[in-house]
GROMACS .gro file of C-alpha atoms in nm:
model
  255
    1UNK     CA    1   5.380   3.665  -1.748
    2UNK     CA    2   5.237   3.868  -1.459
    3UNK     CA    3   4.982   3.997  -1.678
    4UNK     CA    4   4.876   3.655  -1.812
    5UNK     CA    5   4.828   3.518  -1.449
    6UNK     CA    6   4.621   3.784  -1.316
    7UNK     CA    7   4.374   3.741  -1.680
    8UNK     CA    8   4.392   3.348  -1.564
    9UNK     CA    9   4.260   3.442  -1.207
   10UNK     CA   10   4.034   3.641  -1.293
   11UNK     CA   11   3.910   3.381  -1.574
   12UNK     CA   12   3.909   3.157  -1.324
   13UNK     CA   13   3.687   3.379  -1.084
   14UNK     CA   14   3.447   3.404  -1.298
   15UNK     CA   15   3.438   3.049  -1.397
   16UNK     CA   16   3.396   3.003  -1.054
   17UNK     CA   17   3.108   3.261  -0.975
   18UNK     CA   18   2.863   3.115  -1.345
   19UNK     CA   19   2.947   2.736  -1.142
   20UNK     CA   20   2.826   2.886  -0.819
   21UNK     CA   21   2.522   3.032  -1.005
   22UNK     CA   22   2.420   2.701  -1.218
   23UNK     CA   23   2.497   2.517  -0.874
   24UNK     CA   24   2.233   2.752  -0.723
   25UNK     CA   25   2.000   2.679  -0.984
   26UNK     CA   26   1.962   2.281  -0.977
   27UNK     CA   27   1.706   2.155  -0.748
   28UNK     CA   28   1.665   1.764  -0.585
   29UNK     CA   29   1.415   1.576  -0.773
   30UNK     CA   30   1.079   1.609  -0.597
   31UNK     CA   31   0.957   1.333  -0.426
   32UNK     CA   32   0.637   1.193  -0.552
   33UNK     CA   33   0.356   1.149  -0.224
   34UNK     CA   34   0.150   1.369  -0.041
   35UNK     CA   35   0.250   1.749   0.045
   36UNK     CA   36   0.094   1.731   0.447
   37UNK     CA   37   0.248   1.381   0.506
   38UNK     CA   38   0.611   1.433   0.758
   39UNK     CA   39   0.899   1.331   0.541
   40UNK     CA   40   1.108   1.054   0.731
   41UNK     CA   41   1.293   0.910   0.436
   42UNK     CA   42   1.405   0.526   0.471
   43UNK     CA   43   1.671   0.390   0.318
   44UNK     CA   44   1.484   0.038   0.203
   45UNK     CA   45   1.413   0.111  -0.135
   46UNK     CA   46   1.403   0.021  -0.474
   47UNK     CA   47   1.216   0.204  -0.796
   48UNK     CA   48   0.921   0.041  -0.961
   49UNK     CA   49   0.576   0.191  -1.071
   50UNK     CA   50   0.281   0.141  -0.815
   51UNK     CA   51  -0.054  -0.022  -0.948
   52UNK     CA   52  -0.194  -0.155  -0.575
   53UNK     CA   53  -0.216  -0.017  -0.224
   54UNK     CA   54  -0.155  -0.259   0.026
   55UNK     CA   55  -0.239  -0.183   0.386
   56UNK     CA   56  -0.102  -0.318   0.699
   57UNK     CA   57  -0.097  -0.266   1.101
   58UNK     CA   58   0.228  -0.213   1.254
   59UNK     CA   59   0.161  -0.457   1.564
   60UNK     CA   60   0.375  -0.228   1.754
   61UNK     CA   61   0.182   0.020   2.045
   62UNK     CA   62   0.354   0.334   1.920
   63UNK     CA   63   0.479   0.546   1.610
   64UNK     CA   64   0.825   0.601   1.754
   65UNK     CA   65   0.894   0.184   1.772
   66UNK     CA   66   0.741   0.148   1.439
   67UNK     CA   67   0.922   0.462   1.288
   68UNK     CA   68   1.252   0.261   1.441
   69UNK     CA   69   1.186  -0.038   1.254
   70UNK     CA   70   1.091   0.093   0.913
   71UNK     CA   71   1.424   0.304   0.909
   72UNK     CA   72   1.658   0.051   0.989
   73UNK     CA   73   1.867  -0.062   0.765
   74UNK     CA   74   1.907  -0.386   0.920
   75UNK     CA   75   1.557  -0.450   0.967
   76UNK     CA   76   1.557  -0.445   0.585
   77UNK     CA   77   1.166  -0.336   0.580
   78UNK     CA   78   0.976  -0.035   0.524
   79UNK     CA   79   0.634   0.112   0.373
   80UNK     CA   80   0.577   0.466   0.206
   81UNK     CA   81   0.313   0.565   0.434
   82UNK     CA   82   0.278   0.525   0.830
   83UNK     CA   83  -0.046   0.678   0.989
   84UNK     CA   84  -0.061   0.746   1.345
   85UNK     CA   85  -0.374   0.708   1.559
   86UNK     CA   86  -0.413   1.099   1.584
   87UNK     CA   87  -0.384   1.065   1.171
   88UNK     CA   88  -0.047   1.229   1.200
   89UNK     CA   89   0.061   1.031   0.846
   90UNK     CA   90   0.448   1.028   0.773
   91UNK     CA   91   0.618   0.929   0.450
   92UNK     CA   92   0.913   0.757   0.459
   93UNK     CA   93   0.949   0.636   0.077
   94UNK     CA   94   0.892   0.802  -0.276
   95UNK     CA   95   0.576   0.641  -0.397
   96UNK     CA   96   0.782   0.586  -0.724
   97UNK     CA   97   1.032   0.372  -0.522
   98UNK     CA   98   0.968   0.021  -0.432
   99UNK     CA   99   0.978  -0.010  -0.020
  100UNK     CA  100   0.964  -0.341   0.113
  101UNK     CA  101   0.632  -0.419   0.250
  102UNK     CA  102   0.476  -0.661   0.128
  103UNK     CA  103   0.724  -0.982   0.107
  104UNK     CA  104   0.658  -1.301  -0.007
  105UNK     CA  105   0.317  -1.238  -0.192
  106UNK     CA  106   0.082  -1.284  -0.473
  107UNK     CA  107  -0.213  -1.133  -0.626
  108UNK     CA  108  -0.361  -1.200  -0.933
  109UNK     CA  109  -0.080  -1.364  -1.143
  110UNK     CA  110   0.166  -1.066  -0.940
  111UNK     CA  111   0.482  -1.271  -0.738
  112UNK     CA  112   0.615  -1.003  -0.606
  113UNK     CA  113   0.364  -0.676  -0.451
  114UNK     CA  114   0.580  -0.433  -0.380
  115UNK     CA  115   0.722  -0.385  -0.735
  116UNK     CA  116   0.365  -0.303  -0.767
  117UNK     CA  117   0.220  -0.196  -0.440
  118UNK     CA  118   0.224   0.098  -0.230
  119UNK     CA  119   0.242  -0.012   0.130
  120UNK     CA  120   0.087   0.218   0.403
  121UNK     CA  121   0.162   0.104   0.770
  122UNK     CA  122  -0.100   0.216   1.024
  123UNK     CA  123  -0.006   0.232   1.373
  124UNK     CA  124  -0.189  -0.052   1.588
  125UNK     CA  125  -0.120  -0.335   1.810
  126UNK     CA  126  -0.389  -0.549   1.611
  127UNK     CA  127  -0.590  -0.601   1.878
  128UNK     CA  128  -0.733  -0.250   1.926
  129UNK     CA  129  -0.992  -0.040   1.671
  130UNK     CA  130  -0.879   0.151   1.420
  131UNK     CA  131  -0.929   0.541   1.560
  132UNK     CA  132  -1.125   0.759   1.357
  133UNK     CA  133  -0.899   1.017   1.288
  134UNK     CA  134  -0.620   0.744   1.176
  135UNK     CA  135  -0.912   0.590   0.949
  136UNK     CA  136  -1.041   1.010   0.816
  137UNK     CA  137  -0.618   1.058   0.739
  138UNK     CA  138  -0.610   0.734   0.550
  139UNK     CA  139  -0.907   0.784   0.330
  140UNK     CA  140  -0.768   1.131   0.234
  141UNK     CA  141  -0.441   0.989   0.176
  142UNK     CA  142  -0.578   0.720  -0.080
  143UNK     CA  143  -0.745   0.968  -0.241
  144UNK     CA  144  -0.442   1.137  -0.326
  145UNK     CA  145  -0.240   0.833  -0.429
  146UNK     CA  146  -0.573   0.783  -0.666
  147UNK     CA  147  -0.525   1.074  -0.854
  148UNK     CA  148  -0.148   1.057  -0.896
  149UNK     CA  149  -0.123   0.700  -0.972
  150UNK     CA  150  -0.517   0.603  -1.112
  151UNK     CA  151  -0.538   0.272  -0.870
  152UNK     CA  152  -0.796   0.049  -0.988
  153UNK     CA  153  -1.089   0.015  -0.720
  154UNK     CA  154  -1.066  -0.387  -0.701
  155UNK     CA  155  -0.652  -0.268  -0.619
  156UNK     CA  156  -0.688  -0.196  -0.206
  157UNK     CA  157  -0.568  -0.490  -0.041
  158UNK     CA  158  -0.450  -0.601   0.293
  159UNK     CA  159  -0.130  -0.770   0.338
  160UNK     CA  160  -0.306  -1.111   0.434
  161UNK     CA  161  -0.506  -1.076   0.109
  162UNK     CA  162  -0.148  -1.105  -0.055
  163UNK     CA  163  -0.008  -1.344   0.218
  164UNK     CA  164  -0.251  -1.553   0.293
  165UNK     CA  165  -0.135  -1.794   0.593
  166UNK     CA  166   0.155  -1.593   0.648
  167UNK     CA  167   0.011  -1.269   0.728
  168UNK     CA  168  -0.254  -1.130   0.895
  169UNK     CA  169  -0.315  -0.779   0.910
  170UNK     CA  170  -0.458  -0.553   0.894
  171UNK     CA  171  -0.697  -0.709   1.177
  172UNK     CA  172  -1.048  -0.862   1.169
  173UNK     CA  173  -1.099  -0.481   1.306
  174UNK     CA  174  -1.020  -0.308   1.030
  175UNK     CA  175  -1.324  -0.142   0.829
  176UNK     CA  176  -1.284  -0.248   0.487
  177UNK     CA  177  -1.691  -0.198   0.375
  178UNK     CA  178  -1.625   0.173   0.497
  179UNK     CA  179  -1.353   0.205   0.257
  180UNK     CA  180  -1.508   0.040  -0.012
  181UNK     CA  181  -1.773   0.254  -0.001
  182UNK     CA  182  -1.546   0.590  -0.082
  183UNK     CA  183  -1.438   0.369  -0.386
  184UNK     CA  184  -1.099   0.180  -0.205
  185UNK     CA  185  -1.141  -0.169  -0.252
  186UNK     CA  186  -1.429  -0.416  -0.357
  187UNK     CA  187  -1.749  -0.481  -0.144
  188UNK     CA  188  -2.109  -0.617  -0.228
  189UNK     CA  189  -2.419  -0.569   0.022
  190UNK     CA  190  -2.679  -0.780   0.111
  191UNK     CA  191  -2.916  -0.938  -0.049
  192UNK     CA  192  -2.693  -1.154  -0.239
  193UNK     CA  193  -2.776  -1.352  -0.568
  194UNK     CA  194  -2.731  -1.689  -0.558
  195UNK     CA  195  -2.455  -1.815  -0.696
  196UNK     CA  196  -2.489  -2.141  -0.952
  197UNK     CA  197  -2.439  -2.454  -0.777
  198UNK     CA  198  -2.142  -2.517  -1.022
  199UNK     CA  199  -2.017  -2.203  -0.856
  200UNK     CA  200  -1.686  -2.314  -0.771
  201UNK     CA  201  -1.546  -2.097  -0.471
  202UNK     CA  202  -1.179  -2.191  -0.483
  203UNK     CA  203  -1.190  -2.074  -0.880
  204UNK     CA  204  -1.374  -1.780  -0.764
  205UNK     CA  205  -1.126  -1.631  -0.495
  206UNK     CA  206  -0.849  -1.707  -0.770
  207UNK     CA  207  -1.005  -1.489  -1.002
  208UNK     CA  208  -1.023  -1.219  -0.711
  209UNK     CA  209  -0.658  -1.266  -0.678
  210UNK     CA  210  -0.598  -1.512  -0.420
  211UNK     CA  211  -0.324  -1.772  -0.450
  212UNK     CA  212  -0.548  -2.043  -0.387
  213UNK     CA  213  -0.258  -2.312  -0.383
  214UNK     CA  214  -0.382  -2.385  -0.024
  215UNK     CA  215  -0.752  -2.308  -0.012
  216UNK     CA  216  -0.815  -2.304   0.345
  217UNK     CA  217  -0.529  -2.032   0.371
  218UNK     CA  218  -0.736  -1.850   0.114
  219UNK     CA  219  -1.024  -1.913   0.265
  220UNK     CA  220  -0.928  -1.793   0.576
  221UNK     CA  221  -0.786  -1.437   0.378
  222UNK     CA  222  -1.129  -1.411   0.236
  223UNK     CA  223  -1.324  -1.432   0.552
  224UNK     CA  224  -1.031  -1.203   0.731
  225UNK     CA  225  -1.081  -0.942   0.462
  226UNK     CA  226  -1.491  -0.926   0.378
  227UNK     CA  227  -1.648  -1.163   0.680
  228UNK     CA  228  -1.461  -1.107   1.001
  229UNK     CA  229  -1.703  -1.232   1.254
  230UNK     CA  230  -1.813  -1.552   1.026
  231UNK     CA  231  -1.583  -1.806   1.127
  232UNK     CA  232  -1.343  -1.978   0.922
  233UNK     CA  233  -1.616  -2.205   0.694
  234UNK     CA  234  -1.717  -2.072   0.370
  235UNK     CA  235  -2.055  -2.014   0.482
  236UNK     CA  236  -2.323  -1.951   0.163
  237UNK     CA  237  -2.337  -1.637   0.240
  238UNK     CA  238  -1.968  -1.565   0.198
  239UNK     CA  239  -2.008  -1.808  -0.136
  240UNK     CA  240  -2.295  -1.558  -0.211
  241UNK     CA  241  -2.098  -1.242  -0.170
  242UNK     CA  242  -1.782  -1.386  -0.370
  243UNK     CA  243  -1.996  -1.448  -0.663
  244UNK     CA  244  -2.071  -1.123  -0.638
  245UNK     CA  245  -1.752  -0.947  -0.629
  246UNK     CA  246  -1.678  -1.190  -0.890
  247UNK     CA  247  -1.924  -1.113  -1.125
  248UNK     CA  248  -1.813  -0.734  -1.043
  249UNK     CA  249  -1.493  -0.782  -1.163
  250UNK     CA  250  -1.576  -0.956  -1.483
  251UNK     CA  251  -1.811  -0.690  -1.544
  252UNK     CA  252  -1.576  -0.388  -1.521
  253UNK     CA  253  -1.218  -0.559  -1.558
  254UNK     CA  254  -0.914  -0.508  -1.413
  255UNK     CA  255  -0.684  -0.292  -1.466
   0.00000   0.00000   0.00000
């Protein structure tokens, strides 16, 4: 009997040291976004697979009350990016999760963004400029999310593009032509063709994407996004430039 228990014990021990081993041996999956972002994980969070990036301000003056908010539970809100003025850019969901950006929303024929979207939060009162080095970290960061997730260029929206009449940011301020010229979002320059004069705006900014269900509230998304300092009219040159981007998009599709 004696005998038997010490063999069990020492079974046992070893048992014990091979689960020790294996136990060493598994790793946490790895989370899927960028290597020099901080990792501040937030629990508000859901999986999905990401085919947009949607940007936003934060409307709050510093990182440390935005960081607050998007890592409350309570607040039920968060984004997988948030950029800092200094470009400091922290990561607070796995861009293979869904975080909960983008709310109420649509974009062409898509109800709901951010089980499609990957929302990046950049730290600004939306009054102020975007900084430079907040603008240099962002463009490097949608590179990245380019080549890991193959984001269409017509697929770099702002949250009022989505939300139009409901949100507005990010700001008049924000400098969309310079990202769409590093291939992050649409943009046509000047001179424009002129559109037909069956041109039909409204049908035009729904085949951009826009819920157009209240034109003037698309309108006004339009202008926000690709004629800041126009006014809220659609001016002929804004008809102009969306016959354009239209006529870009029928061109090379969308993904």
């Amino acid at each position: 009997m004696v005998r038997c228990l010490r063999t069990m014990r020492v079974h046992h021990g070893l048992l014990f040291a091979v689960c020790l081993t294996l136990a060493a041996c598994v790793t946490s999956p790895e989370r899927v976004g960028s290597a020099s972002a901080q990792w501040h994980p937030s629990p508000n969070h859901g999986p999905r697979k990401a085919n947009y990036v949607i940007l936003h301000h934060t409307s709050s003056d510093t990182l440390e009350r935005a960081l607050a908010t998007l890592r409350n539970p309570s607040a039920e809100v968060s984004s997988h990016y948030l950029i800092d003025r200094d470009g400091r850019v922290l990561q607070l969901v796995d861009e293979n999760q869904r975080a909960w950006h983008a709310g109420e929303s649509y974009w062409g024929g898509h109800s709901d963004m951010n089980s499609a979207s990957i929302g990046i939060e950049l730290v600004n009162n939306g009054r102020e400029p975007f900084a430079p080095a907040q603008i240099k970290a962002l463009m490097a960061l949608l590179s990245e999310i380019r080549s890991r997730h193959k984001i269409p260029r017509a697929n770099y929206l702002g949250h009022a593009d989505v939300a139009p009449g409901r949100k507005t940011d990010p700001s008049a301020l924000f400098p969309w032509r310079q990202l769409a010229m590093s291939g992050f979002g649409l943009w046509c320059e000047p001179p424009f063709e002129t559109p037909p004069d069956d041109f039909d705006h409204v049908f035009g900014l729904a085949v951009l994407g826009y819920d157009v269900r209240d034109p003037l509230r698309a309108i006004s998304a339009y202008k926000l996004h690709f004629s800041p300092d126009g006014g809220i009219e659609m001016e002929e040159a804004d008809r102009a430039m969306l016959y354009c981007l239209v006529k870009n998009i029928t061109i090379s599709g969308r993904e």
